[in-house]
Coordinates of C-alpha atoms in Angstrom, one line a residue:
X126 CA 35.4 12.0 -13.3
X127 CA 32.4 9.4 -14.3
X128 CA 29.0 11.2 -13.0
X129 CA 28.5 8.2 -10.4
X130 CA 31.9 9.4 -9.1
X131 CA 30.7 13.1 -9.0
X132 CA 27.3 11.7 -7.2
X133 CA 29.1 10.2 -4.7
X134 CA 31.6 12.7 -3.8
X135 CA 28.3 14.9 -3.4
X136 CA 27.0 12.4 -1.1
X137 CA 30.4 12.6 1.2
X138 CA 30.5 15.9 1.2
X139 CA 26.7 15.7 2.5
X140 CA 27.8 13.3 5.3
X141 CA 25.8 10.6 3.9
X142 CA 28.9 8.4 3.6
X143 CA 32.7 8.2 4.5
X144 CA 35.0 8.3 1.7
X145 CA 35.8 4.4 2.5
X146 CA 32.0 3.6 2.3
X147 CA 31.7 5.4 -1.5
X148 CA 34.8 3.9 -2.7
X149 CA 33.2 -0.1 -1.6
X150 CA 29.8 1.1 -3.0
X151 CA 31.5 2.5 -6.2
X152 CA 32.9 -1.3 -6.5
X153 CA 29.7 -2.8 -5.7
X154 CA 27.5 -0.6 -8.3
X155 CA 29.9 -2.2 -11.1
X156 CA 28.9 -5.6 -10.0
X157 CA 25.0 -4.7 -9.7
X158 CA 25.1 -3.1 -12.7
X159 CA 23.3 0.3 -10.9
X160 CA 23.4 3.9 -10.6
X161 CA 25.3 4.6 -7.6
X162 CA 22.1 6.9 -6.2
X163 CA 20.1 3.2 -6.6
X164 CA 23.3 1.6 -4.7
X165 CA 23.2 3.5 -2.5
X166 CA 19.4 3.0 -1.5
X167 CA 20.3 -1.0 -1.6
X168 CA 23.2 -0.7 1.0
X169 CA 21.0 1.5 3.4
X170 CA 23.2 5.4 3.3
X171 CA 19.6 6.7 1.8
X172 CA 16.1 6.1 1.4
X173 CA 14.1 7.2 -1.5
X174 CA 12.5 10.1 -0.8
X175 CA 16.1 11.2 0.7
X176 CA 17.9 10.0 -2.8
X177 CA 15.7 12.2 -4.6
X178 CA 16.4 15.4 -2.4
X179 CA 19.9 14.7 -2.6
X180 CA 19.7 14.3 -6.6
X181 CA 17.5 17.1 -7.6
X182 CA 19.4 19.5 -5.9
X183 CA 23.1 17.9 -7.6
X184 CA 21.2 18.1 -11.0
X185 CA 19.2 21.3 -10.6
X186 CA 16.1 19.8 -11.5
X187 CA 12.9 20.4 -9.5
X188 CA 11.2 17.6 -7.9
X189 CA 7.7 16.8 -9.8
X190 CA 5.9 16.3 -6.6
X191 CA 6.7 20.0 -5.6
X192 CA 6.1 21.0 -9.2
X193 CA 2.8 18.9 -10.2
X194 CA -0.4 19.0 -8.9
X195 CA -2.5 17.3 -11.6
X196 CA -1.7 15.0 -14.4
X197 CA -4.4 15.4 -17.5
X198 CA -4.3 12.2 -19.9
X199 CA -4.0 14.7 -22.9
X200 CA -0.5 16.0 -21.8
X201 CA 0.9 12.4 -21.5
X202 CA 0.3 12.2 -25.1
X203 CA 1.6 14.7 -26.5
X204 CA 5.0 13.1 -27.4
X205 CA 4.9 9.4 -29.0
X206 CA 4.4 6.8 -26.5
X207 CA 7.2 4.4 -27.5
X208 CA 10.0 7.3 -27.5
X209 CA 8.7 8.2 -23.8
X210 CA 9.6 4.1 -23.3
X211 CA 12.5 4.1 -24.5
X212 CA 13.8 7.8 -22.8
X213 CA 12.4 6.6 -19.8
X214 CA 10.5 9.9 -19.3
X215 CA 6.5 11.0 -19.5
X216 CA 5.1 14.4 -20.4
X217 CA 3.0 15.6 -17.0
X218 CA 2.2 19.2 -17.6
X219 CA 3.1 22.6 -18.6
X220 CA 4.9 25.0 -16.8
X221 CA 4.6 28.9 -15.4
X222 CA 5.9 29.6 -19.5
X223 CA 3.8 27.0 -21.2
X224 CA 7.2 24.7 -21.5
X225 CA 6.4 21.0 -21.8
X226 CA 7.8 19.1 -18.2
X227 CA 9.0 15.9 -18.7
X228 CA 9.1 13.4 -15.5
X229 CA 12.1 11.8 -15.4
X230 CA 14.3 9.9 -12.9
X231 CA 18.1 11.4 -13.8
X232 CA 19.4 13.5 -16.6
X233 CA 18.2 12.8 -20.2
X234 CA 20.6 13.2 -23.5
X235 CA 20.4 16.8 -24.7
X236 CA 19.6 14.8 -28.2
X237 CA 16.7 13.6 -27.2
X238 CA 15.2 16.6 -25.4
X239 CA 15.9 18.7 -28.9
X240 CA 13.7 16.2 -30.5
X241 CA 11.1 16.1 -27.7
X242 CA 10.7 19.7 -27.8
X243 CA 10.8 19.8 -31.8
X244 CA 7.9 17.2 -31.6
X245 CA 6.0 19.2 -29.7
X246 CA 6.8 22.1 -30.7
X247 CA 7.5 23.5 -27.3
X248 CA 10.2 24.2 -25.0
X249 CA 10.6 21.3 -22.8
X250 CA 11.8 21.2 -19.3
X251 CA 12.6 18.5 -16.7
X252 CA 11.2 17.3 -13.1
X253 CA 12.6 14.6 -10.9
X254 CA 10.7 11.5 -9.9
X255 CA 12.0 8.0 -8.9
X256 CA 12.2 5.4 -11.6
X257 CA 9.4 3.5 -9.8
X258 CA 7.2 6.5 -9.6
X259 CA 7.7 7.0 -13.5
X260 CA 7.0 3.5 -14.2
X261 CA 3.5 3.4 -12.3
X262 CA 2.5 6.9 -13.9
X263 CA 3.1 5.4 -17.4
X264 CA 1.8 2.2 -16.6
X265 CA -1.7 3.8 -15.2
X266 CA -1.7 6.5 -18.5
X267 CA -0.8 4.4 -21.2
X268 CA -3.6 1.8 -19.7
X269 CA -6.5 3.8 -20.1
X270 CA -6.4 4.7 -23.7
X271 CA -7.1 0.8 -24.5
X272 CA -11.2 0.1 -24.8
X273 CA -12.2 -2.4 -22.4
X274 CA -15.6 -2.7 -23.1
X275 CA -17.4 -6.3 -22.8
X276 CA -19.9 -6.9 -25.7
X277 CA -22.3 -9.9 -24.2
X278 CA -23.1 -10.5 -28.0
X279 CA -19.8 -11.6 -29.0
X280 CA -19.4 -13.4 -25.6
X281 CA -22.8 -16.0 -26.4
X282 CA -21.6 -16.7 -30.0
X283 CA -17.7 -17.1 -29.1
X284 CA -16.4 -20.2 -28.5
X285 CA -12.4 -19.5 -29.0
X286 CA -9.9 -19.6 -26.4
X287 CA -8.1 -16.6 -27.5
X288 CA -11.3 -15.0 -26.7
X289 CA -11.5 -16.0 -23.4
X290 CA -8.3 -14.5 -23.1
X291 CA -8.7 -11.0 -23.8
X292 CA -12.0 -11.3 -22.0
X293 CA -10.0 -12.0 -18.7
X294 CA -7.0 -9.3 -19.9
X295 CA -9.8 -6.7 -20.6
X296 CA -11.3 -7.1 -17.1
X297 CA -8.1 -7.1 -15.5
X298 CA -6.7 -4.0 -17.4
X299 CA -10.1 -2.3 -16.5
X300 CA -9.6 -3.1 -12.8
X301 CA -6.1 -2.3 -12.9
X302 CA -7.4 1.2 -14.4
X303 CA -10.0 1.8 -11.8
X304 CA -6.8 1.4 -9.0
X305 CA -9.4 -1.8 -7.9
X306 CA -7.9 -3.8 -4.7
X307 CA -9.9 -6.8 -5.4
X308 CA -11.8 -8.1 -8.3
X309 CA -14.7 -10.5 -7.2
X310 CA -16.3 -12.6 -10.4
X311 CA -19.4 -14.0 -8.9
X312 CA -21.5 -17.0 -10.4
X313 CA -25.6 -16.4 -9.7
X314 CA -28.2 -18.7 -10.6
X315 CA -28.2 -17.6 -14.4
X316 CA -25.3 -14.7 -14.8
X317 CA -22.0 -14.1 -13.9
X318 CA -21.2 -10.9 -12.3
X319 CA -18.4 -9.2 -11.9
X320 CA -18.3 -6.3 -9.0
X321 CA -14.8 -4.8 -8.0
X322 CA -13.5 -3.0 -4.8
X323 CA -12.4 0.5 -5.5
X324 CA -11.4 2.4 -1.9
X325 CA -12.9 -0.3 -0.1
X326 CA -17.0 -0.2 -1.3
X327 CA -17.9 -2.8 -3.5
X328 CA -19.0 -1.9 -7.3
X329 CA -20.8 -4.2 -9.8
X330 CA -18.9 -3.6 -13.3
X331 CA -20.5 -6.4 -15.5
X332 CA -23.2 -9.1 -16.1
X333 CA -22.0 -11.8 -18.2
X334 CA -24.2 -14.6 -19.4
X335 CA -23.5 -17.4 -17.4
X336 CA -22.4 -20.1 -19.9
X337 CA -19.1 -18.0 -19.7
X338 CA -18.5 -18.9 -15.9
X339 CA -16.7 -21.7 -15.8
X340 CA -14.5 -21.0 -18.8
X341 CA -13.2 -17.7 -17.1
X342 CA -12.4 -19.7 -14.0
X343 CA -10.6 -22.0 -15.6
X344 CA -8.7 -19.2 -17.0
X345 CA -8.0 -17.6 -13.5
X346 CA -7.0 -21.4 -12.4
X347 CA -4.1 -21.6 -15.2
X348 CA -3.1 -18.1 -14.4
X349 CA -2.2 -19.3 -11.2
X350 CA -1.4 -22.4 -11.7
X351 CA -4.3 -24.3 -9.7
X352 CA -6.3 -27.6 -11.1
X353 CA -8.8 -27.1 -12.9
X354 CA -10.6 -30.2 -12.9
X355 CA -10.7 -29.9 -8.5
X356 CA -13.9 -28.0 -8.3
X357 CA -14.9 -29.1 -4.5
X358 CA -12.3 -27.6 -2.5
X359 CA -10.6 -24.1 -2.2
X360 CA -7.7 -23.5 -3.9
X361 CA -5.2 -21.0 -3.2
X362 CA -2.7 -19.6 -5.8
X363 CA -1.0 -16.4 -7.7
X364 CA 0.5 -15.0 -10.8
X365 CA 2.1 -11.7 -12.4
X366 CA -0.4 -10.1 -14.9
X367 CA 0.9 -8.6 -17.6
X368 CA -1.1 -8.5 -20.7
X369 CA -0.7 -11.2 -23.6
X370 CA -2.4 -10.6 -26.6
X371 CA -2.6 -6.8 -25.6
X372 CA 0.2 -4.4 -26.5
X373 CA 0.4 -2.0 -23.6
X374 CA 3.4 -0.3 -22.0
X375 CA 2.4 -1.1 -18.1
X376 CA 4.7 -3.6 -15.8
X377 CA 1.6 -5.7 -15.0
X378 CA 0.4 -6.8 -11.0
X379 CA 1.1 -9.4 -8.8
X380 CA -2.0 -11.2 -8.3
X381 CA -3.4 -13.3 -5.4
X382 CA -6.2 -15.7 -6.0
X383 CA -8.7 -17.3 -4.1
X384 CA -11.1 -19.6 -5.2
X385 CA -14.3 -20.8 -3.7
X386 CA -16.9 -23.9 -4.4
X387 CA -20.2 -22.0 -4.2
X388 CA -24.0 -23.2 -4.8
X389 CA -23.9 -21.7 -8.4
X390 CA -20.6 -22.9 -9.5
X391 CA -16.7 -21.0 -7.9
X392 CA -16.2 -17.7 -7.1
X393 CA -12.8 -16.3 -7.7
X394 CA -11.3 -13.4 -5.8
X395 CA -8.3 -11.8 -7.3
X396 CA -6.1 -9.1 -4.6
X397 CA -4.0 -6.8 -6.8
X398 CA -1.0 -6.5 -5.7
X399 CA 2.1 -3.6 -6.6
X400 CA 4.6 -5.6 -8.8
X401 CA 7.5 -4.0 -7.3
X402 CA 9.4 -2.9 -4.1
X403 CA 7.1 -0.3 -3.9
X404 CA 8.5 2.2 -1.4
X405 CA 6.1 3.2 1.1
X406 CA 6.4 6.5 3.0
X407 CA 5.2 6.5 6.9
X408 CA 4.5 10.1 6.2
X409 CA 1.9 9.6 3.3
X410 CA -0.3 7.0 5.2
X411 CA -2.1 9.7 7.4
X412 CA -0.8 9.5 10.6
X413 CA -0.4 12.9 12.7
X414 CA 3.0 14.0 13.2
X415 CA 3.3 13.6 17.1
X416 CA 1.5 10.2 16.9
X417 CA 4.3 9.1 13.9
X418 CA 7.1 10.8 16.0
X419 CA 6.1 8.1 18.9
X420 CA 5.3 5.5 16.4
X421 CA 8.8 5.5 15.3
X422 CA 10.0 5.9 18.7
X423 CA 8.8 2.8 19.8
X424 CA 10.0 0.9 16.7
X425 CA 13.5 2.0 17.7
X426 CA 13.2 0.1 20.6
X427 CA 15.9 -2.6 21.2
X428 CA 13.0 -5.4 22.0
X429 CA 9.5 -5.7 22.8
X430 CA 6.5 -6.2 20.8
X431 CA 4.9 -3.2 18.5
X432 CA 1.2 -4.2 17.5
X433 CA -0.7 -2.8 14.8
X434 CA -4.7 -4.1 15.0
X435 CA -8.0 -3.8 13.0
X436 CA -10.0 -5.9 11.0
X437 CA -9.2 -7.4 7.6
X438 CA -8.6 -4.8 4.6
X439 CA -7.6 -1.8 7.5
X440 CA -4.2 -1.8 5.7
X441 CA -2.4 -2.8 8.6
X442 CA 0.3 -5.2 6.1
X443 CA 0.9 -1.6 4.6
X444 CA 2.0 0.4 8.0
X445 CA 4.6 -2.6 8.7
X446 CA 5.7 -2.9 5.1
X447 CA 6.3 0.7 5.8
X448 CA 8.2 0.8 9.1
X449 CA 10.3 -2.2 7.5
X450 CA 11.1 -0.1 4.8
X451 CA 11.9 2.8 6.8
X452 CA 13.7 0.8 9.4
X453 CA 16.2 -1.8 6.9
X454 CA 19.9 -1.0 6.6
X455 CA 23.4 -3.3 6.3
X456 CA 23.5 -3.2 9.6
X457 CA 20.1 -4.8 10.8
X458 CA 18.9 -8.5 10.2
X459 CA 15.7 -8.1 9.4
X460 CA 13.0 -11.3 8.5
X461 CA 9.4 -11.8 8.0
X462 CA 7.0 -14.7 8.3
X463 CA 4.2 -14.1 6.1
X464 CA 1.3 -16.0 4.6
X465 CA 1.1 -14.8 1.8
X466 CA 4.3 -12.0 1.0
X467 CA 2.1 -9.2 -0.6
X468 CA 4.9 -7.0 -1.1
X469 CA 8.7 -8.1 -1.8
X470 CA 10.8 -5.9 -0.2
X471 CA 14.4 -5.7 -0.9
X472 CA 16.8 -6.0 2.1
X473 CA 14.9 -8.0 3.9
X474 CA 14.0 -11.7 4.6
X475 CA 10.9 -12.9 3.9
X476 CA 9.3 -16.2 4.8
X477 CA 6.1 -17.6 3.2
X478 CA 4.2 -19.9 5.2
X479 CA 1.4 -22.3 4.9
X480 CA -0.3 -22.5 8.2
X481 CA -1.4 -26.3 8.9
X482 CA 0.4 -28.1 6.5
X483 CA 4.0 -27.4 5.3
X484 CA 5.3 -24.6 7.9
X485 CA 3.1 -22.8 10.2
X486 CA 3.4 -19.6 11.8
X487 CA 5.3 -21.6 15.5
X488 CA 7.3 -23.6 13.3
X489 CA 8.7 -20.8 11.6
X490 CA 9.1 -18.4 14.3
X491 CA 11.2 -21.0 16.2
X492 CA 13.4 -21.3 13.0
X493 CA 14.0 -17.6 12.2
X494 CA 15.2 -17.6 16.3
X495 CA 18.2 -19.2 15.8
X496 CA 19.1 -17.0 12.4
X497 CA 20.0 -14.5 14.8
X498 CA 17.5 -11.8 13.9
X499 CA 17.2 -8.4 15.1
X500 CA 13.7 -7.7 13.8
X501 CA 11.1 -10.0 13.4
X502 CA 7.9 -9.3 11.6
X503 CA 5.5 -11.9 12.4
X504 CA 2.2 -11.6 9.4
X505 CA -0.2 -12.3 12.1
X506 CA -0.7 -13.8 15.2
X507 CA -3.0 -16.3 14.9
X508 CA -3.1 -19.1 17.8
X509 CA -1.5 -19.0 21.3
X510 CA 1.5 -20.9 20.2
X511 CA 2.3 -17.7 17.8
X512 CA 1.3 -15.2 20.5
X513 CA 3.4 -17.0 23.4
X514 CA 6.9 -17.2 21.2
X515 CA 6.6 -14.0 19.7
X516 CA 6.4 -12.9 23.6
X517 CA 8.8 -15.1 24.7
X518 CA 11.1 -13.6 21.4
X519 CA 10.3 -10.3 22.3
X520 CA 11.3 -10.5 26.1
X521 CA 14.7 -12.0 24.8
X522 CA 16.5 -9.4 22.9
X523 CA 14.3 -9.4 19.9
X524 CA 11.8 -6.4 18.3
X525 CA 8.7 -8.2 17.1
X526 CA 6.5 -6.7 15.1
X527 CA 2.7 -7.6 13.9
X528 CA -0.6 -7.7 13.6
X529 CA -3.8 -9.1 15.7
X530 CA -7.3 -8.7 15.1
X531 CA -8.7 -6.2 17.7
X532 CA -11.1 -3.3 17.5
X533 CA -9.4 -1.1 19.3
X534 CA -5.9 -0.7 20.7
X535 CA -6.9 -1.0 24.3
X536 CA -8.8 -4.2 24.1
X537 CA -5.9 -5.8 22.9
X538 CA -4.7 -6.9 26.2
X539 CA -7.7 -9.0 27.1
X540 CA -7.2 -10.4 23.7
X541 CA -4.0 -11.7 24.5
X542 CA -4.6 -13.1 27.6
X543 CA -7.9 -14.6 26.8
X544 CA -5.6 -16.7 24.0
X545 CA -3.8 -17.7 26.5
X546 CA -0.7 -15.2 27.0
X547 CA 0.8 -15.1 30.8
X548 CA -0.4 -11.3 31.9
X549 CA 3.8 -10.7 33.3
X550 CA 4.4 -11.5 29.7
X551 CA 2.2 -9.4 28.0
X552 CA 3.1 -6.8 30.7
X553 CA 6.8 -7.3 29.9
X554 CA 7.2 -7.0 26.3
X555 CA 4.0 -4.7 24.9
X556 CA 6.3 -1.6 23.7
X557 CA 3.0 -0.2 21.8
X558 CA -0.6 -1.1 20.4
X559 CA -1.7 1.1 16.9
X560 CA -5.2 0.6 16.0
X561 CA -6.2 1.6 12.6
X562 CA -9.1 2.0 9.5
X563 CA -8.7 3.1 6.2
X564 CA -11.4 5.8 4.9
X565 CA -11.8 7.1 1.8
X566 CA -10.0 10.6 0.8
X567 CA -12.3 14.0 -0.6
X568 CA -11.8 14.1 -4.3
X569 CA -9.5 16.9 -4.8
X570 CA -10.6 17.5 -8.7
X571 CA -14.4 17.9 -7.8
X572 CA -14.0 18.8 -3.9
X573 CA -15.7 22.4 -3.0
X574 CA -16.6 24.0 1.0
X575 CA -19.6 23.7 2.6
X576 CA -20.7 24.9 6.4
X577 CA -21.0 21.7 8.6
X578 CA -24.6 21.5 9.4
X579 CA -25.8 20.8 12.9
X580 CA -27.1 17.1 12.3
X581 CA -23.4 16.5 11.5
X582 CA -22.4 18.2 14.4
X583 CA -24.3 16.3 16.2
X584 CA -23.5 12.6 14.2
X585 CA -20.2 13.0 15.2
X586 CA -20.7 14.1 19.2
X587 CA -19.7 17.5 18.9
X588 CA -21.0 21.0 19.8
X589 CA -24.0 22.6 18.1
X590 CA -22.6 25.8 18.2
X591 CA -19.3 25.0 16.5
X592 CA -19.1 26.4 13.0
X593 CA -16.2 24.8 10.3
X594 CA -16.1 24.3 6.5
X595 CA -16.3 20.9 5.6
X596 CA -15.4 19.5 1.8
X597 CA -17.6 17.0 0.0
X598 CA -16.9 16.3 -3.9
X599 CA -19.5 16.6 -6.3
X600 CA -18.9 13.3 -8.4
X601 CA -16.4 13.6 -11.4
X602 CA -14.5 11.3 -13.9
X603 CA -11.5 11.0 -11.4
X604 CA -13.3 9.7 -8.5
X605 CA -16.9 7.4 -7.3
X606 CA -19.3 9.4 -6.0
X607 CA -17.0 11.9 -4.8
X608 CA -14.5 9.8 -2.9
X609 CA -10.4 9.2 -4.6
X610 CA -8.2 7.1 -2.9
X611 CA -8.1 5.8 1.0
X612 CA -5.8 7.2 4.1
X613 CA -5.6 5.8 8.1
X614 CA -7.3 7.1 10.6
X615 CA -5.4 5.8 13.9
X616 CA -5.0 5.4 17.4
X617 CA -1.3 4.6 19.5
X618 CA -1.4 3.5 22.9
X619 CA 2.0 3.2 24.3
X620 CA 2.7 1.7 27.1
X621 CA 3.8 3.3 30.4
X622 CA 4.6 1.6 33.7
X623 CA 1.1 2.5 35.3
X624 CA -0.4 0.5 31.9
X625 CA 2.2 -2.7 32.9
X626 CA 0.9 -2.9 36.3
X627 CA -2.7 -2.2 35.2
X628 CA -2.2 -5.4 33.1
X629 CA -0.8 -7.3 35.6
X630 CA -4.0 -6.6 37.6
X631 CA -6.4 -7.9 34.1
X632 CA -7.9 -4.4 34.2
X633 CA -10.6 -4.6 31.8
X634 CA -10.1 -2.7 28.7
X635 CA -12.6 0.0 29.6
X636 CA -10.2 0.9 32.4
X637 CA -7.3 0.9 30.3
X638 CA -8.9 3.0 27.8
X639 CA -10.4 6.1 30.6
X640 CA -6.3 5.9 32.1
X641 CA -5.1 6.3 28.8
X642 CA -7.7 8.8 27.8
X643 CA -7.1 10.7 30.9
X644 CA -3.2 10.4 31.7
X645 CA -1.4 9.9 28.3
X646 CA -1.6 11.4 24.7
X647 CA -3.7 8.4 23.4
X648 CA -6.9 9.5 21.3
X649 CA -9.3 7.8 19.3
X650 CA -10.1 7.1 16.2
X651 CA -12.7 8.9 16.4
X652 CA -11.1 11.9 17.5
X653 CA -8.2 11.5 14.5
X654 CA -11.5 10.8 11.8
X655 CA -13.1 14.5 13.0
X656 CA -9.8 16.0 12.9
X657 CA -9.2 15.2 8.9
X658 CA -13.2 16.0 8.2
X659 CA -11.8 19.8 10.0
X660 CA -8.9 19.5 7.5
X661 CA -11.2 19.0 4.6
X662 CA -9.4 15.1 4.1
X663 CA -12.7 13.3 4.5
X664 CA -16.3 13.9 5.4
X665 CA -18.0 13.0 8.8
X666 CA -20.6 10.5 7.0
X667 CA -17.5 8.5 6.2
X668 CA -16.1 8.6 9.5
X669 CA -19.0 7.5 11.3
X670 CA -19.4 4.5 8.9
X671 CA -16.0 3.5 9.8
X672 CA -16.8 4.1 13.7
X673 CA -20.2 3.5 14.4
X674 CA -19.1 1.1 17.0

C-alpha cells in the first residue's frame, strides 16, 4: 500500500473522512499532482494546523513549533544551502543531545539524512512544519546573508541600468529582511529618502542623492507595469518580486504600488504582500479565547452582517482573510469583492474591483447575488449604495462579511445610519461589530521584568496600589527599540435583542456603549491592551499610544 493510501486510511480511521470520500480524494490527488495530506486541505476534510497534528503523530515526528523556540542564523548554515533546496528541509537547532533538527514538511530519504548528518558531523533528527512554513523560514534566512549596503559614491558616478537594478533589488531584499509592511521612497528638495514601516512606526533607512529619483521610479513604474512618461496623475499597479540579478533562494513578495505626483518630483509606496495562500490562524492574531469562541459563533450564523472596524493599517483584511480561511469547505460558496485582493486564497472567489470606473463595489455586489453565494465578503463598505445591498443581502439569506471605518464598535451604528442605512435594517441584520488595533509585541530575545511603576498605573486608569511585573525589551539585533512583531487588541459587541431595539430608537453610541458595558461581556480595547501589558505581551506606553482617544 502506496504511503498516500496508508495516510488516508489514518485519516478514516480518525473520522476525518468516510471511506467513499478518501477513495474520490485518492482519484483527485492523481490529477492534482499532490500529497493526499495537501488534498485533503484543498477539498476542506482538514485545515493546516489540523493536517499537521494528524501527520506528525502518523510519522512520529515532533512538530517544530512544540520543539523550537528560537532560530539562530548560524544553525541554518550548517548544511549547504542548495542541498537544504533541493531536500526541501532547513537546519533550525539542536536538540536535548546536541542532534542537528532538520525542519521538514513529510519524511525525508534515509540517503539523504546519512549525508546530512555526515556533513555535519552530527546526528540529525526531524521536526514537522508545513511546506509553506519551511519556505518562508528559508526564504527570511537565506536573505540576510546577502550585503545590502547602498554606497552613495557609486550611485553619483553610475549611470547603468543594471545598476539601477540591483539598487531597487537591494532595497527591496533589505525591506523584505526587516519583515517591512510598506516601503515609502520619498523625493525632498535635494535627496531622496527612503524610510520603511517595520510594526507599524515609520524608519528612515537611506539618503540617496537626488539625481537618482526619477530613475528609481521609473523602475518601480516598469515593475508594475505603469507609464512612465504620465507623471501628473496617480497611478495604481503591482508586481511579484523576486530577485533578478541576485541569486537568492527566497519565493519573492507580491507587491502593491502606489504612486503619487508630489512638489519634489513622485513618491512611490510599495505594500508587501505574502506571495502565497498564506494560512492564517484566528488563534495567533491575539484575540482572548471567550471573545474568539463568540467571534466564531457569530460567523456561523446562517445570515446577517459580521463587521470588523478600525482605521487603515489595524489589520482588519487579516481577521477576515482569517475567518475565510477557517470557514471554506466543498460545501460552502464562498466570494469576495476586493479592491485590491491582498491575499489569494484558495477555495474561494475573489473579485477585484475598480471603484468608479470599470466595476465598483454596488455593481459587483449585485452580480455575485445572483451566483448564489453563501458567504459574501464585501473589502469595504464605502458609500450608501454598498452599505444598503450588503444589508439588504444580509437580511435575505446571505452572511456578509466586512469592514467599515469606525473607532469603536459601538459607534458603528450611527455610522450606518448617518450614510444613509434604514435603522429596521441595520437592526435586522447586525449579527456582530469587532473593533480592532494592532500594537507592537515585547521582544522575546531581549525582554526582562520590571515592577509597574505608579505613573503607569496611573497612565493607564488603574489603581495605585496594584503591584504586577511588566516586560520591556532592552533593544537587540532581533527587534527596534525593543518591539518584534504586532498582535490585536480587540473589542466584540454582539448584538442582543435589547441592542436591536436600542437601534431602532437611534440611541446614541454612548448609550449603546454603558448597556453593553453594563449588561453583556463587551470590553474595551483598552481593557484587552492592559490585560496583554499583565501578560507581559506589550507595554502600557504602547497601549496608550494606540488608545489615547
Amino acid at each position: 500500500m502506496a504511503r498516500s493510501e496508508r495516510f488516508g486510511e489514518y485519516l478514516v480511521t480518525n473520522s476525518v473522512m468516510t471511506k467513499e470520500q478518501l477513495t474520490t480524494l485518492l482519484s483527485k490527488q492523481k490529477i492534482i499532482g499532490e500529497k493526499i495530506g495537501i488534498a485533503a486541505v484543498k477539498e476542506g476534510y482538514l485545515d493546516d494546523s489540523s493536517l499537521l497534528t494528524y501527520l506528525s503523530t502518523f510519522l512520529g515526528i515532533p512538530l517544530l513549533a512544540q520543539t523550537v523556540k528560537d532560530i539562530k542564523k548560524e544553525t541554518i548554515h550548517i548544511l549547504p544551502q542548495k542541498m537544504c533546496l533541493k531536500s526541501g528541509v532547513l537546519p533550525v537547532a539542536f536538540g536535548k543531545n546536541n542532534e542537528l533538527l532538520l525542519a521538514c514538511s513529510g519524511p525525508v530519504p534515509k540517503a539523504v539524512m546519512q549525508n546530512m548528518s555526515r556533513l555535519a558531523q552530527k546526528q540529525v533528527k526531524l521536526v514537522l512544519a508545513s511546506r509553506t512554513q519551511i519556505k518562508k523560514l528559508q526564504s527570511n534566512y537565506y536573505a540576510r546573508q546577502f550585503d545590502t549596503t547602498i554606497k552613495p559614491q557609486s550611485i553619483i558616478v553610475s549611470d547603468n541600468a543594471t545598476f539601477i537594478i540591483e539598487l531597487f533589488e537591494k532595497i527591496m531584499i533589505r525591506g523584505i529582511n526587516a519583515g517591512v509592511s510598506d516601503i515609502h521612497v520619498e523625493p525632498e528638495r535635494d535627496e531622496l529618502v527612503i524610510r520603511f514601516r517595520i510594526d507599524g512606526v515609520m524608519k528612515k533607512t537611506e539618503n540617496l542623492p537626488y539625481d537618482i529619483a526619477g530613475k528609481l521610479i521609473s523602475r518601480i513604474k516598469i515593475m508594475a507595469g505603469l507609464d512612465i512618461a504620465e507623471r501628473r496623475k496617480p497611478q495604481d499597479g503591482s508586481f511579484h518580486f523576486k530577485p533578478l540579478l541576485i541569486d537568492l533562494a527566497m519565493d519573492g513578495v507580491n507587491v502593491r504600488v502606489s504612486i503619487l505626483p508630489v512638489v519634489n518630483g513622485e513618491k512611490a509606496v510599495l505594500r508587501l504582500l505574502p506571495p502565497y495562500d498564506e494560512i492564517i490562524e484566528m488563534e495567533t492574531l491575539g484575540m482572548k479565547p471567550a471573545m474568539l469562541e463568540s467571534f466564531n459563533k457569530n460567523l456561523a450564523s446562517p445570515y446577517g452582517i459580521v463587521l470588523v472596524t478600525g482605521p487603515t493599517g489595524s489589520g482588519k483584511s487579516t481577521t477576515l482573510y482569517g475567518a475565510l480561511q477557517a470557514m471554506r469547505s466543498e460545501r460552502t460558496n464562498i466570494t469576495t469583492i476586493e479592491d485590491p485582493v491582498e491575499l489569494s486564497v484558495r477555495g474561494i472567489n475573489q473579485t477585484q474591483v475598480d471603484a468608479g470606473e470599470k466595476i465598483s463595489f454596488a455593481h459587483a455586489l449585485r452580480a455575485i447575488l445572483r451566483q448564489d453565494p453563501d458567504i459574501i465578503m464585501v473589502g469595504e463598505i464605502r458609500d450608501a449604495q454598498t452599505l444598503n445591498i450588503s444589508l439588504r443581502a444580509a437580511v435575505t439569506g446571505h452572511l456578509v462579511l466586512s469592514t467599515l471605518h469606525t473607532n469603536d464598535a459601538p459607534s458603528s451604528f450611527s455610522r450606518m445610519m448617518d450614510m444613509g442605512a434604514e435603522p429596521f435594517l441595520v437592526a435586522a441584520s447586525i449579527r456582530a461589530v469587532l473593533a480592532q488595533r494592532l500594537v507592537r509585541k515585547v521582544c522575546p530575545f531581549c525582554s526582562e521584568l520590571q515592577e509597574i511603576t505608579k505613573s503607569e498605573l496611573s497612565m493607564l486608569g488603574l489603581c495605585e496600589d496594584e503591584k504586577f511585573k511588566i516586560k520591556r525589551g532592552k533593544g537587540c539585533d532581533n527587534c527596534t527599540m525593543g518591539y518584534k512583531g504586532r498582535m490585536g487588541i480587540y473589542e466584540l459587541l454582539s448584538v442582543d435583542e435589547q441592542i436591536r431595539r436600542m437601534i431602532l430608537e437611534r440611541a446614541t453610541f454612548e448609550e449603546l456603549k454603558t448597556y453593553a458595558l453594563k449588561n453583556t461581556n463587551y470590553l474595551t480595547m483598552r481593557d484587552d491592551g492592559i490585560d496583554k501589558v499583565r501578560q507581559g505581551l506589550t507595554t502600557p506606553e504602547e497601549i496608550m499610544r494606540i488608545t489615547l482617544d
